[in-house]
Amino acid sequence: MKKSLHDRGVIARYGAFLPVSEATPVVSLNEGSTPLIHSPKLSERAGAEVYLKFEGLNPTGSFKDRGMTVALSKAVERGATTVICASTGNTSAAAAAYAARAGIRCAVILPAGKIAAGKLVQAFAYGARVVAIRGNFDDALRIVREFGGVEGVAIVNSINPDRIEGQKTASFEIIEELGEAPDLHILPVGNAGNITAYWKGYREFQAAGRSAKLPKMVGFQAEGAAPIFRGHPVDPHTVATAIRIGNPASWEGATTAIQESGGGIDIVTDHQILDAQQWLASHEGIFVEPASAASVAGLLKRLSPEATQADSLPRHKGAKIVLTVTGHGLKDPEAPVKHGGFVPIEADADLTAVRRVLDKS
Ligand code: F0G
């Protein structure tokens, strides 16, 4: 692959495991190498070592950058002049940024009125053509699929295998950091590309002798957008707009990951998601978007006294649990502001007045 000394992204780090060659022009923003942050408070509650893979610290604020560096590099290598994707917001932000970096056009097809403000701004700022359809993500993806085969156009949704290839590198990083795979990996599930990618990554590193074990993969969907949990497509509704998906493209990949790993698929309510988001920010200093908090909400659900599947949590000494938190909280300020009723306390501009309101709150 044609990489320069400046490249520090996932292709530079894991090119040997990716579909790139000397002929591949690397389109990178130094994505990946995100922190795996130990959570003392979740660890104490779980009786295991709990870590958060904070993917919100990627260049466009979500895990999508890992797949997009590979997808754009390969698209340019194949001569594409335009990339197109359907998105609930993060994929479109990443596609637009990497297309800008590559100097090619980007079109994004989004469900009107259902994209978090920060993500929509990103698509425009990075210079994408933005089309808002009167329909949901699943409708947008149907339209994008119809662009398949159009000369010069590359689809960069996770139905493009290059995306899955890039995203699997998160598993590599976790294994390198922990010395082996964790016992349990929890992540939010929407279109199901990420759970598919993580499982592929864990299996590849195991095959390469880098980890003796494999984790159980447990996915959480929002209660109102839980087609895999329910076993049939649904009309999706959830405050976690990133995972507002009724008919996931990588359904089969998710099923394989869950079955082969002995994991599971479960649901969390919007209320549990927003509570978990606020808890994580105010107790561990990690602010993630609502969809990302589904993994934290999921762990907390399994730890609650009413949990019916608590037995699936690893309880042995030194057990490790990794939660992927997929996107940054700043992308979607509206939902937590509403949920938390966040308003500043007003005060006159003097010390006495400020101390008075601080003492009261
Ligand atoms: N978390 C966030 C923040 C997401 O943006 C997504 C998906 C997911 C979780 C779920 O990942 O789809 O691989 O199961 N966002 C896509 C998008 C659909 O268009 O940005 P998944």
PDB file of N, CA and C in Angstrom, residues 20-62:
ATOM      1  N   VAL A  20      -5.576  -4.677   1.326  1.00  0.00           N
ATOM      2  CA  VAL A  20      -4.843  -3.591   0.676  1.00  0.00           C
ATOM      3  C   VAL A  20      -3.524  -4.125   0.122  1.00  0.00           C
ATOM      4  N   SER A  21      -3.020  -3.423  -0.873  1.00  0.00           N
ATOM      5  CA  SER A  21      -1.749  -3.839  -1.476  1.00  0.00           C
ATOM      6  C   SER A  21      -0.907  -2.584  -1.733  1.00  0.00           C
ATOM      7  N   GLU A  22       0.229  -2.775  -2.350  1.00  0.00           N
ATOM      8  CA  GLU A  22       1.104  -1.644  -2.712  1.00  0.00           C
ATOM      9  C   GLU A  22       0.364  -0.625  -3.575  1.00  0.00           C
ATOM     10  N   ALA A  23      -0.619  -1.118  -4.324  1.00  0.00           N
ATOM     11  CA  ALA A  23      -1.335  -0.247  -5.271  1.00  0.00           C
ATOM     12  C   ALA A  23      -2.445   0.566  -4.600  1.00  0.00           C
ATOM     13  N   THR A  24      -2.690   0.314  -3.310  1.00  0.00           N
ATOM     14  CA  THR A  24      -3.816   0.996  -2.655  1.00  0.00           C
ATOM     15  C   THR A  24      -3.394   2.376  -2.145  1.00  0.00           C
ATOM     16  N   PRO A  25      -4.047   3.429  -2.620  1.00  0.00           N
ATOM     17  CA  PRO A  25      -3.739   4.757  -2.073  1.00  0.00           C
ATOM     18  C   PRO A  25      -4.440   4.891  -0.710  1.00  0.00           C
ATOM     19  N   VAL A  26      -3.676   5.138   0.327  1.00  0.00           N
ATOM     20  CA  VAL A  26      -4.269   5.148   1.669  1.00  0.00           C
ATOM     21  C   VAL A  26      -4.957   6.484   1.947  1.00  0.00           C
ATOM     22  N   VAL A  27      -6.252   6.404   2.202  1.00  0.00           N
ATOM     23  CA  VAL A  27      -7.030   7.585   2.597  1.00  0.00           C
ATOM     24  C   VAL A  27      -7.279   7.449   4.095  1.00  0.00           C
ATOM     25  N   SER A  28      -6.602   8.262   4.871  1.00  0.00           N
ATOM     26  CA  SER A  28      -6.661   8.070   6.331  1.00  0.00           C
ATOM     27  C   SER A  28      -6.710   9.401   7.060  1.00  0.00           C
ATOM     28  N   LEU A  29      -7.338   9.380   8.225  1.00  0.00           N
ATOM     29  CA  LEU A  29      -7.294  10.539   9.135  1.00  0.00           C
ATOM     30  C   LEU A  29      -6.701  10.113  10.479  1.00  0.00           C
ATOM     31  N   ASN A  30      -5.838   9.099  10.444  1.00  0.00           N
ATOM     32  CA  ASN A  30      -5.237   8.559  11.672  1.00  0.00           C
ATOM     33  C   ASN A  30      -6.289   8.017  12.639  1.00  0.00           C
ATOM     34  N   GLU A  31      -7.306   7.364  12.052  1.00  0.00           N
ATOM     35  CA  GLU A  31      -8.359   6.766  12.865  1.00  0.00           C
ATOM     36  C   GLU A  31      -7.840   5.560  13.659  1.00  0.00           C
ATOM     37  N   GLY A  32      -8.682   5.060  14.564  1.00  0.00           N
ATOM     38  CA  GLY A  32      -8.330   3.880  15.361  1.00  0.00           C
ATOM     39  C   GLY A  32      -7.420   4.230  16.520  1.00  0.00           C
ATOM     40  N   SER A  33      -6.811   3.175  17.116  1.00  0.00           N
ATOM     41  CA  SER A  33      -5.971   3.347  18.320  1.00  0.00           C
ATOM     42  C   SER A  33      -6.725   4.155  19.381  1.00  0.00           C
ATOM     43  N   THR A  34      -7.988   3.841  19.548  1.00  0.00           N
ATOM     44  CA  THR A  34      -8.828   4.535  20.538  1.00  0.00           C
ATOM     45  C   THR A  34      -8.557   3.954  21.929  1.00  0.00           C
ATOM     46  N   PRO A  35      -8.788   4.734  22.962  1.00  0.00           N
ATOM     47  CA  PRO A  35      -8.479   4.228  24.301  1.00  0.00           C
ATOM     48  C   PRO A  35      -9.463   3.151  24.775  1.00  0.00           C
ATOM     49  N   LEU A  36      -8.898   2.175  25.475  1.00  0.00           N
ATOM     50  CA  LEU A  36      -9.706   1.171  26.171  1.00  0.00           C
ATOM     51  C   LEU A  36      -9.653   1.588  27.636  1.00  0.00           C
ATOM     52  N   ILE A  37     -10.743   2.176  28.090  1.00  0.00           N
ATOM     53  CA  ILE A  37     -10.715   2.839  29.400  1.00  0.00           C
ATOM     54  C   ILE A  37     -11.314   1.931  30.475  1.00  0.00           C
ATOM     55  N   HIS A  38     -10.537   1.687  31.511  1.00  0.00           N
ATOM     56  CA  HIS A  38     -11.035   0.871  32.618  1.00  0.00           C
ATOM     57  C   HIS A  38     -12.109   1.649  33.376  1.00  0.00           C
ATOM     58  N   SER A  39     -13.186   0.962  33.742  1.00  0.00           N
ATOM     59  CA  SER A  39     -14.252   1.618  34.502  1.00  0.00           C
ATOM     60  C   SER A  39     -14.302   1.035  35.907  1.00  0.00           C
ATOM     61  N   PRO A  40     -13.715   1.755  36.870  1.00  0.00           N
ATOM     62  CA  PRO A  40     -13.720   1.217  38.238  1.00  0.00           C
ATOM     63  C   PRO A  40     -15.131   1.008  38.781  1.00  0.00           C
ATOM     64  N   LYS A  41     -16.041   1.922  38.459  1.00  0.00           N
ATOM     65  CA  LYS A  41     -17.374   1.830  39.062  1.00  0.00           C
ATOM     66  C   LYS A  41     -18.190   0.688  38.454  1.00  0.00           C
ATOM     67  N   LEU A  42     -18.094   0.525  37.125  1.00  0.00           N
ATOM     68  CA  LEU A  42     -18.802  -0.608  36.510  1.00  0.00           C
ATOM     69  C   LEU A  42     -18.152  -1.925  36.939  1.00  0.00           C
ATOM     70  N   SER A  43     -16.829  -1.908  37.110  1.00  0.00           N
ATOM     71  CA  SER A  43     -16.127  -3.134  37.521  1.00  0.00           C
ATOM     72  C   SER A  43     -16.613  -3.571  38.897  1.00  0.00           C
ATOM     73  N   GLU A  44     -16.752  -2.588  39.777  1.00  0.00           N
ATOM     74  CA  GLU A  44     -17.199  -2.927  41.124  1.00  0.00           C
ATOM     75  C   GLU A  44     -18.610  -3.499  41.091  1.00  0.00           C
ATOM     76  N   ARG A  45     -19.465  -2.878  40.290  1.00  0.00           N
ATOM     77  CA  ARG A  45     -20.844  -3.364  40.213  1.00  0.00           C
ATOM     78  C   ARG A  45     -20.923  -4.737  39.578  1.00  0.00           C
ATOM     79  N   ALA A  46     -20.048  -4.997  38.596  1.00  0.00           N
ATOM     80  CA  ALA A  46     -20.130  -6.259  37.851  1.00  0.00           C
ATOM     81  C   ALA A  46     -19.354  -7.394  38.517  1.00  0.00           C
ATOM     82  N   GLY A  47     -18.434  -7.057  39.409  1.00  0.00           N
ATOM     83  CA  GLY A  47     -17.583  -8.093  39.985  1.00  0.00           C
ATOM     84  C   GLY A  47     -16.643  -8.671  38.940  1.00  0.00           C
ATOM     85  N   ALA A  48     -16.297  -7.849  37.971  1.00  0.00           N
ATOM     86  CA  ALA A  48     -15.367  -8.254  36.900  1.00  0.00           C
ATOM     87  C   ALA A  48     -14.647  -6.983  36.454  1.00  0.00           C
ATOM     88  N   GLU A  49     -13.621  -7.128  35.626  1.00  0.00           N
ATOM     89  CA  GLU A  49     -12.948  -5.935  35.121  1.00  0.00           C
ATOM     90  C   GLU A  49     -13.688  -5.435  33.883  1.00  0.00           C
ATOM     91  N   VAL A  50     -14.237  -4.232  33.965  1.00  0.00           N
ATOM     92  CA  VAL A  50     -15.025  -3.698  32.851  1.00  0.00           C
ATOM     93  C   VAL A  50     -14.249  -2.563  32.165  1.00  0.00           C
ATOM     94  N   TYR A  51     -14.174  -2.649  30.848  1.00  0.00           N
ATOM     95  CA  TYR A  51     -13.467  -1.649  30.046  1.00  0.00           C
ATOM     96  C   TYR A  51     -14.403  -1.068  28.995  1.00  0.00           C
ATOM     97  N   LEU A  52     -14.179   0.217  28.684  1.00  0.00           N
ATOM     98  CA  LEU A  52     -14.974   0.876  27.647  1.00  0.00           C
ATOM     99  C   LEU A  52     -14.068   1.197  26.465  1.00  0.00           C
ATOM    100  N   LYS A  53     -14.414   0.682  25.297  1.00  0.00           N
ATOM    101  CA  LYS A  53     -13.657   1.014  24.091  1.00  0.00           C
ATOM    102  C   LYS A  53     -14.314   2.265  23.527  1.00  0.00           C
ATOM    103  N   PHE A  54     -13.654   3.414  23.734  1.00  0.00           N
ATOM    104  CA  PHE A  54     -14.301   4.709  23.438  1.00  0.00           C
ATOM    105  C   PHE A  54     -14.076   5.098  21.983  1.00  0.00           C
ATOM    106  N   GLU A  55     -14.967   4.629  21.129  1.00  0.00           N
ATOM    107  CA  GLU A  55     -14.845   4.866  19.697  1.00  0.00           C
ATOM    108  C   GLU A  55     -15.268   6.274  19.282  1.00  0.00           C
ATOM    109  N   GLY A  56     -15.864   6.986  20.219  1.00  0.00           N
ATOM    110  CA  GLY A  56     -16.206   8.385  19.958  1.00  0.00           C
ATOM    111  C   GLY A  56     -14.964   9.254  19.779  1.00  0.00           C
ATOM    112  N   LEU A  57     -13.787   8.709  20.106  1.00  0.00           N
ATOM    113  CA  LEU A  57     -12.567   9.498  19.960  1.00  0.00           C
ATOM    114  C   LEU A  57     -11.890   9.306  18.606  1.00  0.00           C
ATOM    115  N   ASN A  58     -12.596   8.704  17.668  1.00  0.00           N
ATOM    116  CA  ASN A  58     -12.109   8.658  16.280  1.00  0.00           C
ATOM    117  C   ASN A  58     -12.271  10.044  15.632  1.00  0.00           C
ATOM    118  N   PRO A  59     -11.599  10.261  14.478  1.00  0.00           N
ATOM    119  CA  PRO A  59     -11.580  11.626  13.888  1.00  0.00           C
ATOM    120  C   PRO A  59     -12.948  12.257  13.630  1.00  0.00           C
ATOM    121  N   THR A  60     -13.953  11.476  13.228  1.00  0.00           N
ATOM    122  CA  THR A  60     -15.268  12.104  13.037  1.00  0.00           C
ATOM    123  C   THR A  60     -16.201  11.793  14.203  1.00  0.00           C
ATOM    124  N   GLY A  61     -15.663  11.211  15.260  1.00  0.00           N
ATOM    125  CA  GLY A  61     -16.456  11.004  16.474  1.00  0.00           C
ATOM    126  C   GLY A  61     -17.214   9.700  16.557  1.00  0.00           C
ATOM    127  N   SER A  62     -16.920   8.757  15.664  1.00  0.00           N
ATOM    128  CA  SER A  62     -17.554   7.442  15.802  1.00  0.00           C
ATOM    129  C   SER A  62     -16.662   6.346  15.212  1.00  0.00           C
TER     130      SER A  62
END
